[in-house]
Coordinates of C-alpha atoms and ligand atoms in Angstrom, one line a residue:
X1123 CA -23.7 -5.2 9.6
X1124 CA -24.1 -7.8 12.3
X1125 CA -20.7 -9.3 12.6
X1126 CA -20.6 -12.8 14.2
X1127 CA -17.6 -13.3 16.4
X1128 CA -16.2 -16.8 16.9
X1129 CA -13.9 -16.4 19.9
X1130 CA -10.7 -18.4 20.2
X1131 CA -10.1 -19.9 23.7
X1132 CA -7.5 -17.7 25.6
X1133 CA -5.0 -20.6 25.8
X1134 CA -5.0 -21.2 22.0
X1135 CA -4.0 -17.6 21.1
X1136 CA -0.6 -17.2 19.5
X1137 CA 2.3 -15.8 21.4
X1138 CA 3.2 -12.2 20.6
X1139 CA 6.3 -11.3 18.6
X1140 CA 9.4 -10.7 20.7
X1141 CA 11.2 -7.7 19.2
X1142 CA 8.8 -5.4 17.3
X1143 CA 11.7 -3.6 15.6
X1144 CA 12.7 -6.9 13.9
X1145 CA 9.2 -7.7 12.5
X1146 CA 9.9 -6.8 8.9
X1147 CA 6.9 -6.8 6.7
X1148 CA 4.1 -9.4 6.5
X1149 CA 5.6 -12.4 8.1
X1150 CA 3.6 -12.7 11.3
X1151 CA -0.2 -12.9 11.3
X1152 CA -2.6 -12.3 14.1
X1153 CA -5.1 -14.7 15.6
X1154 CA -8.3 -13.5 13.8
X1155 CA -9.5 -12.6 10.3
X1156 CA -12.7 -11.0 9.0
X1157 CA -14.6 -12.8 6.2
X1158 CA -17.8 -12.0 4.3
X1159 CA -19.2 -13.8 1.2
X1160 CA -21.0 -12.5 -1.8
X1161 CA -23.4 -14.9 -3.6
X1162 CA -25.1 -13.9 -6.8
X1163 CA -28.8 -13.3 -6.0
X1164 CA -28.1 -12.9 -2.2
X1165 CA -25.6 -10.1 -2.1
X1166 CA -23.1 -9.7 0.8
X1167 CA -23.8 -12.3 3.5
X1168 CA -22.3 -13.8 6.7
X1169 CA -20.0 -11.1 8.1
X1170 CA -17.7 -13.0 10.5
X1171 CA -14.6 -12.6 12.6
X1172 CA -13.0 -16.0 13.3
X1173 CA -9.7 -17.8 13.5
X1174 CA -7.0 -16.8 10.9
X1175 CA -7.0 -19.9 8.8
X1176 CA -6.7 -21.3 5.2
X1177 CA -9.5 -20.5 2.7
X1178 CA -11.5 -23.4 1.4
X1179 CA -12.2 -23.2 -2.3
X1180 CA -12.3 -25.5 -5.3
X1181 CA -9.4 -26.0 -7.7
X1182 CA -11.5 -24.3 -10.4
X1183 CA -12.0 -21.1 -8.4
X1184 CA -11.8 -18.2 -10.8
X1185 CA -9.1 -16.4 -8.7
X1186 CA -6.7 -19.3 -9.2
X1187 CA -7.0 -19.3 -13.0
X1188 CA -7.8 -15.8 -14.1
X1189 CA -6.5 -13.7 -11.2
X1190 CA -9.8 -12.2 -10.2
X1191 CA -8.4 -10.6 -7.1
X1192 CA -8.0 -7.1 -5.6
X1193 CA -6.6 -5.9 -2.3
X1194 CA -5.9 -2.9 -0.1
X1195 CA -3.3 -1.9 2.4
X1196 CA -3.6 0.4 5.4
X1197 CA -2.2 0.6 8.8
X1198 CA -3.4 0.9 12.4
X1199 CA -1.2 3.0 14.7
X1200 CA -0.8 3.1 18.4
X1201 CA -0.8 6.8 19.6
X1202 CA 1.2 7.6 22.7
X1203 CA -2.0 8.7 24.5
X1204 CA -3.6 5.3 24.0
X1205 CA -5.7 6.0 20.9
X1206 CA -5.9 3.5 18.1
X1207 CA -5.7 5.4 14.8
X1208 CA -6.3 4.6 11.1
X1209 CA -5.1 6.9 8.3
X1210 CA -7.8 7.8 5.7
X1211 CA -9.5 4.4 5.7
X1212 CA -12.4 5.7 3.6
X1213 CA -9.8 6.4 0.9
X1214 CA -8.8 2.7 0.9
X1215 CA -12.4 1.7 0.9
X1216 CA -13.2 3.9 -2.1
X1217 CA -10.1 2.7 -4.0
X1218 CA -11.2 -0.9 -3.4
X1219 CA -14.6 -0.1 -4.7
X1220 CA -13.0 1.3 -7.9
X1221 CA -10.7 -1.6 -8.2
X1222 CA -13.6 -4.0 -7.9
X1223 CA -15.4 -2.3 -10.8
X1224 CA -12.3 -2.6 -13.0
X1225 CA -11.9 -6.3 -12.3
X1226 CA -15.6 -7.0 -12.8
X1227 CA -16.2 -7.9 -9.1
X1228 CA -19.1 -6.8 -6.8
X1229 CA -17.8 -3.8 -5.0
X1230 CA -17.5 -4.1 -1.2
X1231 CA -19.6 -1.3 0.4
X1232 CA -17.4 1.5 1.7
X1233 CA -19.2 1.6 5.1
X1234 CA -18.8 -2.2 5.6
X1235 CA -15.1 -1.8 4.8
X1236 CA -14.5 0.7 7.6
X1237 CA -16.8 -1.1 10.0
X1238 CA -15.0 -4.4 9.4
X1239 CA -11.5 -3.0 9.8
X1240 CA -12.6 -1.1 13.0
X1241 CA -14.1 -4.3 14.5
X1242 CA -11.1 -6.5 13.6
X1243 CA -8.4 -4.1 14.7
X1244 CA -10.1 -3.4 18.0
X1245 CA -10.4 -7.1 18.7
X1246 CA -6.8 -7.6 17.9
X1247 CA -5.4 -4.5 19.5
X1248 CA -2.9 -6.4 21.6
X1249 CA -1.1 -7.0 18.3
X1250 CA -0.5 -3.3 17.5
X1251 CA 3.2 -2.8 18.1
X1252 CA 4.2 0.3 20.0
X1253 CA 7.9 0.6 19.0
X1254 CA 8.9 3.7 16.9
X1255 CA 8.0 3.1 13.2
X1256 CA 5.9 0.0 13.8
X1257 CA 2.2 -0.5 13.1
X1258 CA -0.4 -3.1 12.4
X1259 CA -0.8 -3.5 8.6
X1260 CA -4.3 -4.3 7.5
X1261 CA -4.8 -6.3 4.3
X1262 CA -8.4 -6.3 3.0
X1263 CA -8.7 -8.7 0.0
X1264 CA -11.5 -9.7 -2.4
X1265 CA -11.3 -12.9 -4.5
X1266 CA -13.6 -14.7 -7.0
X1267 CA -14.1 -18.1 -5.5
X1268 CA -16.9 -19.5 -7.6
X1269 CA -15.8 -22.5 -9.7
X1270 CA -15.8 -22.1 -13.5
X1271 CA -13.1 -22.4 -16.2
X1272 CA -14.9 -20.2 -18.8
X1273 CA -13.3 -16.8 -18.8
X1274 CA -16.1 -14.9 -17.0
X1275 CA -16.4 -13.2 -13.6
X1276 CA -17.1 -15.6 -10.8
X1277 CA -20.6 -15.9 -9.3
X1278 CA -19.3 -16.1 -5.7
X1279 CA -16.7 -14.0 -3.9
X1280 CA -14.9 -13.9 -0.6
X1281 CA -13.9 -10.6 1.1
X1282 CA -11.4 -11.1 3.9
X1283 CA -9.1 -9.0 6.1
X1284 CA -5.9 -10.2 7.7
X1285 CA -3.6 -8.3 10.0
X1286 CA 0.2 -8.3 10.3
X1287 CA 2.3 -6.4 12.8
X1288 CA 5.1 -4.7 10.8
X1289 CA 8.2 -2.6 11.1
X1290 CA 10.0 -1.1 8.0
X1291 CA 9.1 -2.4 4.6
X1292 CA 12.7 -2.1 3.2
X1293 CA 15.5 -3.8 5.0
X1294 CA 17.3 -0.4 4.7
X1295 CA 14.7 1.2 7.1
X1296 CA 14.6 5.0 6.6
X1297 CA 17.7 5.0 4.5
X1298 CA 18.1 5.7 0.8
X1299 CA 17.1 2.9 -1.5
X1300 CA 18.6 2.1 -4.9
X1301 CA 16.3 1.9 -7.9
X1302 CA 16.8 0.1 -11.2
X1303 CA 15.1 2.0 -14.1
X1304 CA 13.5 -0.8 -16.1
X1305 CA 13.6 -0.1 -19.8
X1306 CA 12.4 -3.4 -21.1
X1307 CA 9.8 -5.0 -18.9
X1308 CA 6.6 -3.0 -18.2
X1309 CA 4.2 -3.3 -15.3
X1310 CA 1.0 -2.0 -16.9
X1311 CA -0.3 -0.1 -19.9
X1312 CA -2.9 2.6 -20.2
X1313 CA -6.2 0.9 -20.9
X1314 CA -5.2 -2.1 -18.7
X1315 CA -5.6 -2.4 -15.0
X1316 CA -2.5 -0.6 -13.7
X1317 CA -4.6 1.8 -11.7
X1318 CA -6.4 -1.0 -9.9
X1319 CA -4.9 -2.6 -6.8
X1320 CA -5.1 -6.1 -8.3
X1321 CA -2.7 -9.0 -7.8
X1322 CA -2.2 -9.3 -11.6
X1323 CA -0.1 -6.1 -11.6
X1324 CA 2.2 -7.5 -9.0
X1325 CA 2.5 -10.8 -10.9
X1326 CA 3.6 -8.8 -13.9
X1327 CA 6.2 -7.1 -11.8
X1328 CA 7.8 -10.1 -10.2
X1329 CA 10.4 -11.0 -12.9
X1330 CA 11.7 -7.5 -13.3
X1331 CA 11.8 -7.1 -9.5
X1332 CA 13.7 -10.3 -9.0
X1333 CA 16.2 -9.4 -11.7
X1334 CA 16.7 -6.0 -10.1
X1335 CA 17.2 -7.5 -6.7
X1336 CA 19.7 -10.0 -8.1
X1337 CA 21.7 -7.0 -9.4
X1338 CA 21.6 -5.5 -5.9
X1339 CA 18.9 -2.9 -6.3
X1340 CA 16.0 -2.5 -3.9
X1341 CA 13.2 -2.1 -6.4
X1342 CA 12.3 -1.3 -10.0
X1343 CA 11.4 2.2 -11.3
X1344 CA 8.9 1.6 -14.0
X1345 CA 8.6 3.5 -17.3
X1346 CA 5.5 3.9 -19.4
X1347 CA 4.6 0.9 -21.5
X1348 CA 4.2 2.8 -24.8
X1349 CA 7.5 4.7 -25.1
X1350 CA 9.6 3.6 -22.2
X1351 CA 10.1 7.4 -21.8
X1352 CA 8.0 8.6 -18.8
X1353 CA 8.5 7.6 -15.2
X1354 CA 5.5 5.8 -13.7
X1355 CA 6.0 4.4 -10.2
X1356 CA 8.1 2.0 -8.2
X1357 CA 7.3 -1.7 -7.3
X1358 CA 5.4 -0.9 -4.1
X1359 CA 5.2 2.9 -4.0
X1360 CA 4.6 6.1 -6.0
X1361 CA 7.6 8.3 -6.9
X1362 CA 8.4 11.9 -6.2
X1363 CA 11.2 14.2 -7.4
X1364 CA 12.3 17.4 -5.7
X1365 CA 13.6 20.3 -7.7
X1366 CA 14.6 22.8 -5.0
X1367 CA 11.3 24.0 -3.5
X1368 CA 9.2 22.2 -6.1
X1369 CA 7.8 18.7 -5.4
X1370 CA 6.9 16.8 -8.6
X1371 CA 5.2 13.4 -9.1
X1372 CA 3.9 11.7 -12.3
X1373 CA 0.3 12.5 -13.1
X1374 CA -2.2 9.6 -12.7
X1375 CA -1.8 8.4 -16.3
X1376 CA -4.2 5.5 -15.9
X1377 CA -1.5 2.9 -15.6
X1378 CA -0.2 3.8 -12.1
X1379 CA -1.8 3.3 -8.7
X1380 CA -3.5 6.3 -7.3
X1381 CA -1.6 6.1 -4.0
X1382 CA -3.3 7.5 -0.8
X1383 CA 0.1 8.4 0.6
X1384 CA 0.9 10.1 -2.8
X1385 CA -2.3 12.2 -2.5
X1386 CA -1.5 13.0 1.2
X1387 CA 2.1 14.0 0.4
X1388 CA 0.9 16.4 -2.3
X1389 CA -1.5 18.1 0.1
X1390 CA 1.0 18.1 2.9
X1391 CA 3.8 19.5 0.8
X1392 CA 1.5 22.3 -0.5
X1393 CA 0.5 23.1 3.1
X1394 CA 4.2 23.4 4.0
X1395 CA 4.8 26.0 1.3
X1396 CA 6.2 23.8 -1.5
X1397 CA 5.1 24.1 -5.1
X1398 CA 3.6 20.8 -6.2
X1399 CA 3.2 19.5 -9.7
X1400 CA 1.5 16.4 -11.1
X1401 CA 2.7 16.0 -14.7
X1402 CA 4.5 13.6 -17.1
X1403 CA 8.2 13.4 -16.1
X1404 CA 10.5 11.8 -18.6
X1405 CA 13.5 9.7 -17.4
X1406 CA 15.7 12.0 -19.5
X1407 CA 14.5 15.0 -17.5
X1408 CA 15.3 13.1 -14.3
X1409 CA 18.8 12.2 -15.4
X1410 CA 19.5 15.7 -16.7
X1411 CA 18.3 17.1 -13.4
X1412 CA 20.6 14.9 -11.5
X1413 CA 23.5 15.8 -13.7
X1414 CA 23.0 19.6 -13.5
X1415 CA 22.1 19.5 -9.9
X1416 CA 18.5 20.9 -10.3
X1417 CA 17.0 17.6 -9.1
X1418 CA 17.9 17.7 -5.5
X1419 CA 16.0 14.8 -4.0
X1420 CA 13.7 11.8 -4.8
X1421 CA 11.6 9.6 -2.6
X1422 CA 8.9 7.0 -2.9
X1423 CA 5.5 7.1 -1.0
X1424 CA 3.3 4.2 0.1
X1425 CA 1.5 2.7 3.0
X1426 CA 4.1 0.0 3.5
X1427 CA 7.0 2.1 2.4
X1428 CA 5.8 5.3 4.1
X1429 CA 8.3 7.8 2.6
X1430 CA 11.4 6.1 1.3
X1431 CA 14.4 8.3 0.2
X1432 CA 15.9 7.3 -3.1
X1433 CA 19.7 7.3 -3.0
X1434 CA 20.5 6.2 -6.6
X1435 CA 19.0 5.4 -10.0
X1436 CA 20.5 2.9 -12.4
X1437 CA 19.6 3.7 -16.0
X1438 CA 21.1 2.1 -19.1
X1439 CA 24.0 0.7 -17.2
X1440 CA 25.0 4.0 -15.4
X1441 CA 24.5 4.6 -11.7
X1442 CA 23.3 8.1 -10.7
X1443 CA 23.5 9.2 -7.1
X1444 CA 20.6 11.4 -5.8
X1445 CA 21.2 13.7 -2.9
X1446 CA 24.6 12.1 -2.7
X1447 CA 22.9 8.9 -1.4
X1448 CA 21.8 10.7 1.7
X1449 CA 18.3 11.5 3.1
X1450 CA 17.4 14.9 1.7
X1451 CA 15.9 17.7 3.8
X1452 CA 12.5 17.9 2.0
X1453 CA 12.2 14.1 2.2
X1454 CA 13.0 14.1 5.9
X1455 CA 10.6 17.0 6.6
X1456 CA 7.7 15.3 4.8
X1457 CA 8.5 12.0 6.5
X1458 CA 8.5 13.5 10.0
X1459 CA 5.3 15.5 9.3
X1460 CA 3.5 12.5 7.8
X1461 CA 4.4 10.2 10.7
X1462 CA 3.5 12.8 13.3
X1463 CA 0.0 12.9 11.8
X1464 CA -0.3 9.1 11.4
X1465 CA 0.8 8.4 15.0
X1466 CA -1.4 11.2 16.4
X1467 CA 1.6 13.3 17.6
X1468 CA 0.6 16.4 15.6
X1469 CA -2.7 18.3 15.3
X1470 CA -4.5 17.0 12.2
X1471 CA -5.9 20.0 10.3
X1472 CA -6.7 17.7 7.3
X1473 CA -9.1 15.4 9.1
X1474 CA -7.2 12.4 7.9
X1475 CA -6.7 10.5 11.2
X1476 CA -9.6 8.4 12.5
X1477 CA -9.7 7.3 16.1
X1478 CA -11.3 3.8 16.1
X1479 CA -10.7 2.8 19.7
X1480 CA -8.4 2.9 22.7
X1481 CA -6.0 0.6 24.5
Ligands
LIG956 N1 2.1 1.9 -6.2 C1 2.1 0.6 -5.9 C2 2.4 -0.3 -7.1 C3 1.8 0.1 -4.7 O1 1.8 -1.2 -4.4 C4 1.5 1.0 -3.6 C5 1.2 0.5 -2.3 O2 0.1 0.5 -1.9 C6 1.6 2.4 -3.9 C7 1.9 2.8 -5.2 C8 1.2 3.4 -2.8 O3 -0.1 3.4 -2.5 P1 -0.6 3.9 -1.1 O4 0.0 5.1 -0.8 O5 -2.1 4.0 -1.2 O6 -0.3 2.8 -0.1
LIG957 C1 1.0 -1.1 0.5 O1 1.9 -0.2 0.7 O2 0.0 -1.2 1.2 C2 1.2 -2.1 -0.5 O3 0.2 -2.7 -0.9 C3 2.5 -2.4 -1.0 C4 2.8 -3.8 -1.1 C5 2.4 -4.5 -2.3 C6 3.6 -4.5 -0.1

């Protein structure tokens, strides 16, 4: 790929954030973005890094009407020794490839994905925050921009990457979050697109998420669409339950996102001597486990959320505390071990961490 770089004059660059710990999530954007177009008959053309700016498209663009959109999320980390690190970027590239096929879009080549992220992050390295728990969040996105109101895939696409320096996703930081177990609304059904990272799944989640927030909960815990019986995932993360030395997460049923953090936590937990299980978990089993004390901890996993302890579940009007609303030992151990890998503080026996440049 021959990426054209359109430099912004030095005196037109944005001022950096003041306090990295106060960044929150996805509110500040860097100076540059990567773009590449796909045109039927021509393939992927015009790789470019230029100014972060609005996207020109017609009002009949397919993405605006029929939500032909997919995205990814990964982070660039500043290691203390000056290395710039990505965490398993090929996994994001592969998932985006799979998402594209599910939404009838031309898949963005895996090697282009990693090359584009590497080039953009290196150019924007001054934006990678260095305060504890902060990072530069990378948001690759693919949209159908061809104009047509017939319900068909677009004939033109735009792939772009934007960057945002972030601190914690939840306002609670690394503190227990409260989840509302949603037993009416559903996010996705098996046979649908719940296992693709597509905007439509998030649109479907907004109302339930807003209702849960109004009631004072951090996020929704989704149940399966068919029976409202099995636990699926949370609004922006996968879910784990700890039963003593056993770490359990719902199997990839087809309607939940195959999280890269989820996959990493499973491997990490196994390497630390925990027994791990991927299987259907009913909400009744979860509530019974909380009641009889066998369910000792719960946490969510995600790129933005990292590992987020769950402090309580609200189900059918009753509130159940998990780990007494404290951060559990297993959750904390996995959190520390995962961050040590991501920030390059620990030796990486898994080969997950990719150095893409230096400060
Ligand atoms: N589930 C949903 C709905 C998400 O939005 C995310 C975030 O990406 C995850 C799970 C976790 O996926 P990952 O660990 O790949 O970030
Ligand atoms: C991520 O963790 O990368 C996500 O995409 C979650 C999100 C929708 C904010």
